[in-house]
mmCIF file of C-alpha atoms in Angstrom:
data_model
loop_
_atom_site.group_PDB
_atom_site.id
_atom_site.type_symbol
_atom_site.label_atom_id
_atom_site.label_comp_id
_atom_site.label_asym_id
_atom_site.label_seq_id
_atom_site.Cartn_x
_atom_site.Cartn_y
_atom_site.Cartn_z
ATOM 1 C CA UNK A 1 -19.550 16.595 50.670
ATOM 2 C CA UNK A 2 -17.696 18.898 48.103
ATOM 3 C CA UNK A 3 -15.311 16.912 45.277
ATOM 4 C CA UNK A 4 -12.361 18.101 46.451
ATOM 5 C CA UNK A 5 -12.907 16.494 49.941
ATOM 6 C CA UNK A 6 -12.941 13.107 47.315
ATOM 7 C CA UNK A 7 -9.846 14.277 45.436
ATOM 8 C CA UNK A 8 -7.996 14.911 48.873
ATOM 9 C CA UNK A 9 -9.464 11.299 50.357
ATOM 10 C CA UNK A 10 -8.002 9.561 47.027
ATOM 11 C CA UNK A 11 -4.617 11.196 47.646
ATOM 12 C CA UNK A 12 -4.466 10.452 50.464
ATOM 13 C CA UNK A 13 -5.573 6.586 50.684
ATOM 14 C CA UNK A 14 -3.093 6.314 47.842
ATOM 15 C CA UNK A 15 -0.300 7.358 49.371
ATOM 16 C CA UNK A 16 -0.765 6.197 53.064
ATOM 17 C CA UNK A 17 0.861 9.708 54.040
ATOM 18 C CA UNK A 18 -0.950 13.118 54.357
ATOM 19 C CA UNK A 19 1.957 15.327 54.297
ATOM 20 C CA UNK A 20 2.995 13.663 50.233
ATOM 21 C CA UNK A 21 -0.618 13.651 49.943
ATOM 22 C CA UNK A 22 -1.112 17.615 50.811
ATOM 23 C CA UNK A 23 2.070 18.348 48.600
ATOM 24 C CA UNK A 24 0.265 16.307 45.215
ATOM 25 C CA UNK A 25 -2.854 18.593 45.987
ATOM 26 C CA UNK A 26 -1.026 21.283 46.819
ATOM 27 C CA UNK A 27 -2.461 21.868 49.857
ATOM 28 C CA UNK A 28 -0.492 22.474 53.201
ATOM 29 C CA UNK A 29 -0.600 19.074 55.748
ATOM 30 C CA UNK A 30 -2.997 20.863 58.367
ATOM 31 C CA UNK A 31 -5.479 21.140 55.745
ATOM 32 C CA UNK A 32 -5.249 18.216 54.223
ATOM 33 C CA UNK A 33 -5.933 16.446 57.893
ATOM 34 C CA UNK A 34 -8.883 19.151 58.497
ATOM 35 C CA UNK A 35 -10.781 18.078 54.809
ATOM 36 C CA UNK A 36 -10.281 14.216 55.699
ATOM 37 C CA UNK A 37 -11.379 15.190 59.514
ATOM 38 C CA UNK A 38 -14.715 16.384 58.136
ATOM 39 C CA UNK A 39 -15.298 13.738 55.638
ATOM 40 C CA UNK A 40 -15.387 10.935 58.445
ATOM 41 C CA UNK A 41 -17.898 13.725 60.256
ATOM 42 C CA UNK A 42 -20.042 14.342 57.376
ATOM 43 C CA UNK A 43 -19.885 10.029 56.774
ATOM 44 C CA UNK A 44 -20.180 9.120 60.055
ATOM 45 C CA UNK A 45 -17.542 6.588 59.819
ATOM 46 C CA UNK A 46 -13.784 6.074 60.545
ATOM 47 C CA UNK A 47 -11.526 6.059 56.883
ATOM 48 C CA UNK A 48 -8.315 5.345 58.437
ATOM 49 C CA UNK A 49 -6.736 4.177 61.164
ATOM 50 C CA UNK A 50 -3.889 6.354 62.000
ATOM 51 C CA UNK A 51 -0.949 5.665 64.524
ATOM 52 C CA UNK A 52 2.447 7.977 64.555
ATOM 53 C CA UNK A 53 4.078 5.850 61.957
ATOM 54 C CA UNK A 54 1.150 4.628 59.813
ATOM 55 C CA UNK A 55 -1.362 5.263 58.157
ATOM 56 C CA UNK A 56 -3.944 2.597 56.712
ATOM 57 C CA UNK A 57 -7.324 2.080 55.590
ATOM 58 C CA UNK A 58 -10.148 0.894 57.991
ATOM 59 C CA UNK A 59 -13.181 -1.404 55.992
ATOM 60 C CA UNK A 60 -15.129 1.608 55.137
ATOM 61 C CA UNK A 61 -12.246 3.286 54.178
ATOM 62 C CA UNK A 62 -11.716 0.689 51.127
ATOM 63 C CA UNK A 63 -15.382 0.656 50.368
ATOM 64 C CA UNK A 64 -15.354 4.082 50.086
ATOM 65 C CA UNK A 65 -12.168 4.612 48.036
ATOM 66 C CA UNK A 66 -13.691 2.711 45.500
ATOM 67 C CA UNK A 67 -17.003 4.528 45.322
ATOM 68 C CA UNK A 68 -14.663 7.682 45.546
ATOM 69 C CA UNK A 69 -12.441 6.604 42.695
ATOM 70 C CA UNK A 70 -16.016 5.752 40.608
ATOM 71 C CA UNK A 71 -17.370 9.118 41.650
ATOM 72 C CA UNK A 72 -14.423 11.370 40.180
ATOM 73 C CA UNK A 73 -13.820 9.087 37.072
ATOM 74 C CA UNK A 74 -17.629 10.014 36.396
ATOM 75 C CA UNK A 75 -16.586 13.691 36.874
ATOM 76 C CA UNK A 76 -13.437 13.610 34.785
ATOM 77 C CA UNK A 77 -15.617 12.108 31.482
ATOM 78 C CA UNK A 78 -18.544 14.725 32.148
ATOM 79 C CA UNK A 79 -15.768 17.306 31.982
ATOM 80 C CA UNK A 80 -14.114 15.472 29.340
ATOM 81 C CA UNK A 81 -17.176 15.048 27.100
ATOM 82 C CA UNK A 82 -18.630 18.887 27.817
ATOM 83 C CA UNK A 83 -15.440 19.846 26.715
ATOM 84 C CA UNK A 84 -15.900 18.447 23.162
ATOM 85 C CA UNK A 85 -19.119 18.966 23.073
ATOM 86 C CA UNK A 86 -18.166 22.532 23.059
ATOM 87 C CA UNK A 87 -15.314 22.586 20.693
ATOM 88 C CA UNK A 88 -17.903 20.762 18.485
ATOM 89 C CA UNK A 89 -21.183 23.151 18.817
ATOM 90 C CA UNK A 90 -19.747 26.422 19.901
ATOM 91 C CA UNK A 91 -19.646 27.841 16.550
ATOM 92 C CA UNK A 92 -23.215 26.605 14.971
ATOM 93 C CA UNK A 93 -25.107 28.717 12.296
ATOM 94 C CA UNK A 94 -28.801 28.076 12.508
ATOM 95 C CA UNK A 95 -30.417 28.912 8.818
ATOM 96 C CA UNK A 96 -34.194 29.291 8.546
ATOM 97 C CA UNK A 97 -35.213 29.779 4.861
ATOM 98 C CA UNK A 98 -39.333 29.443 2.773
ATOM 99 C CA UNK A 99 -39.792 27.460 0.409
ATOM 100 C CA UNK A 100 -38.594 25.174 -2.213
ATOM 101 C CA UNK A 101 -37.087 28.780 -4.234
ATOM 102 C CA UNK A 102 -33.885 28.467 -1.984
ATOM 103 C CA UNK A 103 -32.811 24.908 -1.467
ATOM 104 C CA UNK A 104 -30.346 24.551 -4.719
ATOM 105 C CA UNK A 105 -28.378 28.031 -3.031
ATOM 106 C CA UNK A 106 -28.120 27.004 -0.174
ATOM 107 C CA UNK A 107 -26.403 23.963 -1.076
ATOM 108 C CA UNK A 108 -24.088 25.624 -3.161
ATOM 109 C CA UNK A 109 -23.298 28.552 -0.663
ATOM 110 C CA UNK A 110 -22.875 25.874 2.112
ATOM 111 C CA UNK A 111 -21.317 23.361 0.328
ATOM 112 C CA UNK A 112 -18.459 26.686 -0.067
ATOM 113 C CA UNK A 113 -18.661 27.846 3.201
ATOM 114 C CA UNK A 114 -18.137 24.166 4.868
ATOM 115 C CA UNK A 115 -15.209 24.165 2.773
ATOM 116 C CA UNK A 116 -13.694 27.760 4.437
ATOM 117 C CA UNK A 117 -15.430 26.724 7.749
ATOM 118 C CA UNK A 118 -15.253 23.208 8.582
ATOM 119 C CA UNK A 119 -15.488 23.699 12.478
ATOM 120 C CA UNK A 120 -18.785 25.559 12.131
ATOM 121 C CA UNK A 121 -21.771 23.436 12.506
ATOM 122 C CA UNK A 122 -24.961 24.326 10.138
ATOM 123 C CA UNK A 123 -28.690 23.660 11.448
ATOM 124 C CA UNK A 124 -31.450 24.229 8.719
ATOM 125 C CA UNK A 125 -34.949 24.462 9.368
ATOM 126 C CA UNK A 126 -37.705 25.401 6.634
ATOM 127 C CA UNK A 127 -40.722 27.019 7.903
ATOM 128 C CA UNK A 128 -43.417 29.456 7.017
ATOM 129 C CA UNK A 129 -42.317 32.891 6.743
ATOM 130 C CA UNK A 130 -44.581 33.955 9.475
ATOM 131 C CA UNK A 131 -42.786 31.492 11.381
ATOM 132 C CA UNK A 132 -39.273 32.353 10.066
ATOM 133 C CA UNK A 133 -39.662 35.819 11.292
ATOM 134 C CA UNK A 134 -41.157 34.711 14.684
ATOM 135 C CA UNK A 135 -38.049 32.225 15.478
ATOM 136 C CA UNK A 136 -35.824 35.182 13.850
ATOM 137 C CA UNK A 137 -36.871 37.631 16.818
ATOM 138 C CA UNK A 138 -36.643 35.013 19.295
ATOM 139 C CA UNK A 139 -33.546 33.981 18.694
ATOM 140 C CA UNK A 140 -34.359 30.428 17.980
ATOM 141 C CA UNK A 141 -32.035 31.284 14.470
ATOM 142 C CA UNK A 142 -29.377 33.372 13.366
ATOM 143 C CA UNK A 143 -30.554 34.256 9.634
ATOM 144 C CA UNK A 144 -33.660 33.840 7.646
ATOM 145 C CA UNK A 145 -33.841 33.421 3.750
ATOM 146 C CA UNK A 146 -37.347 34.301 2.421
ATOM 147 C CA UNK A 147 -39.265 36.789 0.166
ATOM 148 C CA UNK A 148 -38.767 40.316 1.574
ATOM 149 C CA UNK A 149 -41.639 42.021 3.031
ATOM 150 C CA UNK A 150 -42.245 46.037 2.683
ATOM 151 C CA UNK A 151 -43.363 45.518 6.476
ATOM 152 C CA UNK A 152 -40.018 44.497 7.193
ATOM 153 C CA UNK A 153 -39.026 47.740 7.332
ATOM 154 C CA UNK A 154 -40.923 48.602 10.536
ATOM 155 C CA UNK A 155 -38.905 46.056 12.276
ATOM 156 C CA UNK A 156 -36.428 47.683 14.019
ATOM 157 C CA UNK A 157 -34.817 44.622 15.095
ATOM 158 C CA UNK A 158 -33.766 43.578 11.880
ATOM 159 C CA UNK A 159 -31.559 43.898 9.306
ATOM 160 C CA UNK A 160 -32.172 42.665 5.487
ATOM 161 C CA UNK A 161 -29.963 42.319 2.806
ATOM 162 C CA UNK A 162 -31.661 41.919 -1.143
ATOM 163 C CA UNK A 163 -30.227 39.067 -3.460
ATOM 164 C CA UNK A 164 -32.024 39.121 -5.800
ATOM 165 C CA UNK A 165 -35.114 39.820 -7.455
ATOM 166 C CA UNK A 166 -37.834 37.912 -9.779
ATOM 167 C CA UNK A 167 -40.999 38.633 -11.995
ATOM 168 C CA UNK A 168 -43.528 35.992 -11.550
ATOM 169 C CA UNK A 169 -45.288 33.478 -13.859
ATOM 170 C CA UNK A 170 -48.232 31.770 -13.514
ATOM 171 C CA UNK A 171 -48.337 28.346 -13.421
ATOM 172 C CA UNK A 172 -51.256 25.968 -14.451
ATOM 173 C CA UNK A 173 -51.258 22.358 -15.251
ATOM 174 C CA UNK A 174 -50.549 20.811 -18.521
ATOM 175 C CA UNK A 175 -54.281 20.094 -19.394
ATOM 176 C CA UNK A 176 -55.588 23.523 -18.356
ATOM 177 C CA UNK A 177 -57.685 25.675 -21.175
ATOM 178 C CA UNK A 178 -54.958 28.541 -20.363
ATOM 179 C CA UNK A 179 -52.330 26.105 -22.069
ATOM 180 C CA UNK A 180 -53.403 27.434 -25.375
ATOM 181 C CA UNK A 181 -51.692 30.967 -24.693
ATOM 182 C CA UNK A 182 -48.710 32.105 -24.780
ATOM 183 C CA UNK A 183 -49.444 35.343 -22.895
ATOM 184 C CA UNK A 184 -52.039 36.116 -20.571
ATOM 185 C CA UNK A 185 -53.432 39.284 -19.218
ATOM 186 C CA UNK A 186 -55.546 40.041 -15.875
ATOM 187 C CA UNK A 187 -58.980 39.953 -17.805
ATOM 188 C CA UNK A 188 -57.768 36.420 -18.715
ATOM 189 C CA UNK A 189 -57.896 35.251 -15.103
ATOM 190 C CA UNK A 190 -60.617 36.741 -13.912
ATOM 191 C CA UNK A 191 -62.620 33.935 -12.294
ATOM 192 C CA UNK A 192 -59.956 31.314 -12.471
ATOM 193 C CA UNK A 193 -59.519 29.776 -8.887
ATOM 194 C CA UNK A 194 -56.187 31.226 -7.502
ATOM 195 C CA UNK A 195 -54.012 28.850 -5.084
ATOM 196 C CA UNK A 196 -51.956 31.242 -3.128
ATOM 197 C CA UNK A 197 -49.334 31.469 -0.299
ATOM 198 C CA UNK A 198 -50.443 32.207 3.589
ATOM 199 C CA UNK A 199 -47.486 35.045 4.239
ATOM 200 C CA UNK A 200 -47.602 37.997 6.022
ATOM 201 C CA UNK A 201 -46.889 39.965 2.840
ATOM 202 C CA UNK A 202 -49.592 38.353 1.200
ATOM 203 C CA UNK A 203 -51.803 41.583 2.410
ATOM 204 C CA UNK A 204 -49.415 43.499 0.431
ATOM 205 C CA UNK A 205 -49.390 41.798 -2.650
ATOM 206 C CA UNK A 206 -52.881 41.784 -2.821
ATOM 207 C CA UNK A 207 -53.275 45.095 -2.178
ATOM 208 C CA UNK A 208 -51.248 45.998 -5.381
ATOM 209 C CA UNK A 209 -53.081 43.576 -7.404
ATOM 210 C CA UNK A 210 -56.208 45.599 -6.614
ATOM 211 C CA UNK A 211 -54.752 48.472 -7.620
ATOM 212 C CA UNK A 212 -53.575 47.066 -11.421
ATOM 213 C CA UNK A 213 -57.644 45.810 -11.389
ATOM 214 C CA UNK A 214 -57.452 42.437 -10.820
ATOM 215 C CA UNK A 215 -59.823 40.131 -8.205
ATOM 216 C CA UNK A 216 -58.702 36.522 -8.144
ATOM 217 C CA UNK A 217 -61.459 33.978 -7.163
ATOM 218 C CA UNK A 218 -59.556 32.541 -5.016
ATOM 219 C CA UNK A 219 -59.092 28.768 -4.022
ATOM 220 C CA UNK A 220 -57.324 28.034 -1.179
ATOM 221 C CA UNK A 221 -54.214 29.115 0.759
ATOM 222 C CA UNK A 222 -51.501 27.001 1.445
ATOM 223 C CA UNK A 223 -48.252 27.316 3.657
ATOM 224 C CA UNK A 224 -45.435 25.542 1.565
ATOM 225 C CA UNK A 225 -44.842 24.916 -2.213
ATOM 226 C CA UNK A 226 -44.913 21.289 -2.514
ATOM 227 C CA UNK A 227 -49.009 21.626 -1.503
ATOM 228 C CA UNK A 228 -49.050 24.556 -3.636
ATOM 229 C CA UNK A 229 -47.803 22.282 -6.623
ATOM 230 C CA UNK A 230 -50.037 19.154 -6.023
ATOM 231 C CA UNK A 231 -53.316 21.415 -6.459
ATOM 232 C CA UNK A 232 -51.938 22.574 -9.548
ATOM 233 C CA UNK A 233 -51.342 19.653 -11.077
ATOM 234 C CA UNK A 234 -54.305 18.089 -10.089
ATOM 235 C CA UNK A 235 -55.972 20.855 -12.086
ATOM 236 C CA UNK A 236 -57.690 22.664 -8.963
ATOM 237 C CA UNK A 237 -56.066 25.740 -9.192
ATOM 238 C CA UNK A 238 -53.357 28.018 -10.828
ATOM 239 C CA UNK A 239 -50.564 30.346 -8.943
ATOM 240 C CA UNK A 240 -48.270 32.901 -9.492
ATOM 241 C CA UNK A 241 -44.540 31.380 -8.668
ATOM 242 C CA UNK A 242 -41.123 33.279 -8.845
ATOM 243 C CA UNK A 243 -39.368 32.842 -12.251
ATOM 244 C CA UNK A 244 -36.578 31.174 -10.724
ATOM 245 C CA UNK A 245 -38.864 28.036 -9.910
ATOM 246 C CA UNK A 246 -40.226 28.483 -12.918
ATOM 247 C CA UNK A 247 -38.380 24.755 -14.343
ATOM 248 C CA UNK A 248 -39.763 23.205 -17.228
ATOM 249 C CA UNK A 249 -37.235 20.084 -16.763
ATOM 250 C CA UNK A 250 -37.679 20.254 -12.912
ATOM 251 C CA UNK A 251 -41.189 20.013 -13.130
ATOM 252 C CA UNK A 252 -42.472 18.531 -16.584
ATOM 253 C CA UNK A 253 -46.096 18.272 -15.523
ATOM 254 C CA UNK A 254 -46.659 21.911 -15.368
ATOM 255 C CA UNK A 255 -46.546 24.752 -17.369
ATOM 256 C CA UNK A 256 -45.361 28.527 -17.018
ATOM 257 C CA UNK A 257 -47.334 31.281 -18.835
ATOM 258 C CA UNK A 258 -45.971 34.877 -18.570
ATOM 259 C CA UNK A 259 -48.326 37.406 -17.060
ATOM 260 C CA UNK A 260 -48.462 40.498 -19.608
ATOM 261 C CA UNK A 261 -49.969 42.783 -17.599
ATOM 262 C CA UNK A 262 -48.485 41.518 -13.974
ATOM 263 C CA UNK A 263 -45.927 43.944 -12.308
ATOM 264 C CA UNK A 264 -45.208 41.601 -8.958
ATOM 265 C CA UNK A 265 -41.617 41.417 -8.079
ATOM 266 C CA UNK A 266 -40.602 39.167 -5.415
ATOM 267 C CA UNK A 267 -37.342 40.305 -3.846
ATOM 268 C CA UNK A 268 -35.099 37.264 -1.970
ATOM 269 C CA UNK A 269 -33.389 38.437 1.066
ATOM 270 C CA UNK A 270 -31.349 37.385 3.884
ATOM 271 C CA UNK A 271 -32.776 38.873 7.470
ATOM 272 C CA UNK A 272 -31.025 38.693 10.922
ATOM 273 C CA UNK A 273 -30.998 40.607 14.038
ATOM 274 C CA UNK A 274 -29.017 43.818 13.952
ATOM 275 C CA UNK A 275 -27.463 43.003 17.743
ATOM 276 C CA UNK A 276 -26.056 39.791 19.381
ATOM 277 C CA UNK A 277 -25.013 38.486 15.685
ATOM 278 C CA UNK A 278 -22.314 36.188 16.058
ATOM 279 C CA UNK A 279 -18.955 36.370 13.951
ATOM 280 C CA UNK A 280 -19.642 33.290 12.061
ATOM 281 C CA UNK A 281 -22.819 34.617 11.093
ATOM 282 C CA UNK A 282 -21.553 37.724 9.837
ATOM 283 C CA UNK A 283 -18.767 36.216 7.922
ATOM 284 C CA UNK A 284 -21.604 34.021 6.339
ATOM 285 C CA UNK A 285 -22.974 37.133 5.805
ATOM 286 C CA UNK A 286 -20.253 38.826 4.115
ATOM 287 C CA UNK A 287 -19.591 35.554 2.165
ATOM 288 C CA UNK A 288 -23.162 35.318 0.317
ATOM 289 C CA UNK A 289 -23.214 39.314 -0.305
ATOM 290 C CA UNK A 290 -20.267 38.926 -2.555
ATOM 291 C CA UNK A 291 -21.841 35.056 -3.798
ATOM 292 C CA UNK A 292 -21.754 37.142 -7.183
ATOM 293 C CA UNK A 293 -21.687 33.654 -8.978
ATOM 294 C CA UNK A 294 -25.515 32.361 -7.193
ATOM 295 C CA UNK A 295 -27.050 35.559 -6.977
ATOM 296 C CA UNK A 296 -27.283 38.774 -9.376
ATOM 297 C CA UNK A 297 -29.513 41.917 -8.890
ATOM 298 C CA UNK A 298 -32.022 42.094 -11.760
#
């Protein structure tokens, strides 16, 4: 049974004529005769009884008219509703970002861009970066805000733009013996227990702090900043955050020492996929390159 065999059937039991009923489907009279034919073959049962003057309904006929009637009304909303359901999600942005570091830009960028873009629909997911980049290549999202990797760079399915970038501070709770400096230098952390990040770059950062001559005795490893900042203020650890979440109002239980001898520099980036990037995403793009008023190169 094929829909229009129903849409020709509902015609037709409406107007108790095939040939008006062929011209509202627009569909010559032999045809319309032929579809009807094969319904009552497919159904098994007589629809109408016809004479050479009239045309009428049998019983099954009217049963079936109204199942008919039920059947295309069903079809009509699922068209109806997929319809809008389109309009509504066919231009959706889905942001991935790490950490805690990006949260305040990204409502200030989006609360801008909703503004300019009110039909696009924003999904936001935090995740590790490991993670981030994973869903990135997938294709399970359309742009990724995190710390920028040297490794990146072998990825040749991605592109990166820089933001900004950031010294580092340590951070230690507000009772910890490093409290009493105002400076510290690597020999002054030598066997302090280190709380760091699990992130693919992590290698990398390591690897550099072994080259200025410093081995952390290190704690634990964690995978997002809130547990990063619990250990810390419980007093089990310190860590090395980005200036910019360096916040002495934001958080007034812990304290942020500059490193003297500490060249880190985390880099923020945006990453996406060189190919398949949708136009919405590149005019989001476009729009936080030239955000001159969140972000500025240090």
């Amino acid at each position: 049974m094929e829909l229009r065999q129903l849409k020709y059937f509902i015609a037709a039991a409406e107007q108790l004529n095939f040939t008006k009923a062929a011209r509202e489907c627009n569909i010559v009279q032999t045809a319309m005769t032929q579809q009807i034919a094969n319904l009552e073959h497919e159904l098994k049962v007589k629809l109408f009884e016809r004479n050479h003057r009239n045309l009428s309904l049998t019983v099954a006929g009217e049963r079936f008219l109204k199942d008919a009637r039920r059947i295309m009304n069903q079809v009509t909303a699922s068209v109806d509703g997929i319809a809008d359901f389109k309009e509504g999600y066919e231009n959706v942005i889905r942001i991935g970002y790490h950490g805690e570091m990006f949260k305040k830009d990204l409502a200030e960028i989006l609360k801008e861009f909703r503004l300019r873009n009110p039909k696009t629909k924003v999904y936001l997911s935090q995740e590790p970066q490991d993670e981030l980049i994973g869903s990135l290549e997938a294709g399970e999202l359309d742009l990724v805000f995190t710390i920028y990797g040297s490794y990146f760079q072998s990825l040749g399915w991605m592109e990166t733009e820089i933001l900004e970038e950031n010294r580092v501070k340590l951070v230690v709770s507000r009772d910890h013996p490093l409290l009493e400096k105002d400076r510290v230098t690597w020999a002054d952390l030598r066997g302090v227990p280190m709380i760091d990040f699990e992130e693919k770059n992590r290698d990398e950062r390591e690897m550099r702090r072994l080259q200025e001559g410093m081995v952390f005795d290190e704690y634990c490893l964690v995978t997002d900043h809130t547990s990063g900042e619990i250990l810390i203020e419980s007093g089990y650890g310190v860590a090395f955050w980005v200036e910019r979440m360096c916040d002495p109002v934001r958080y007034p239980y812990l304290r942020f020492i500059d490193v003297e001898d500490c060249a880190d520099i985390a880099k923020f980036c945006v990453a996406y996929r060189k190919e398949d990037l949708a136009a919405q995403c590149r005019e989001l793009i476009t729009y936080i390159k030239n955000y001159e008023a969140i972000y500025q190169k240090k």
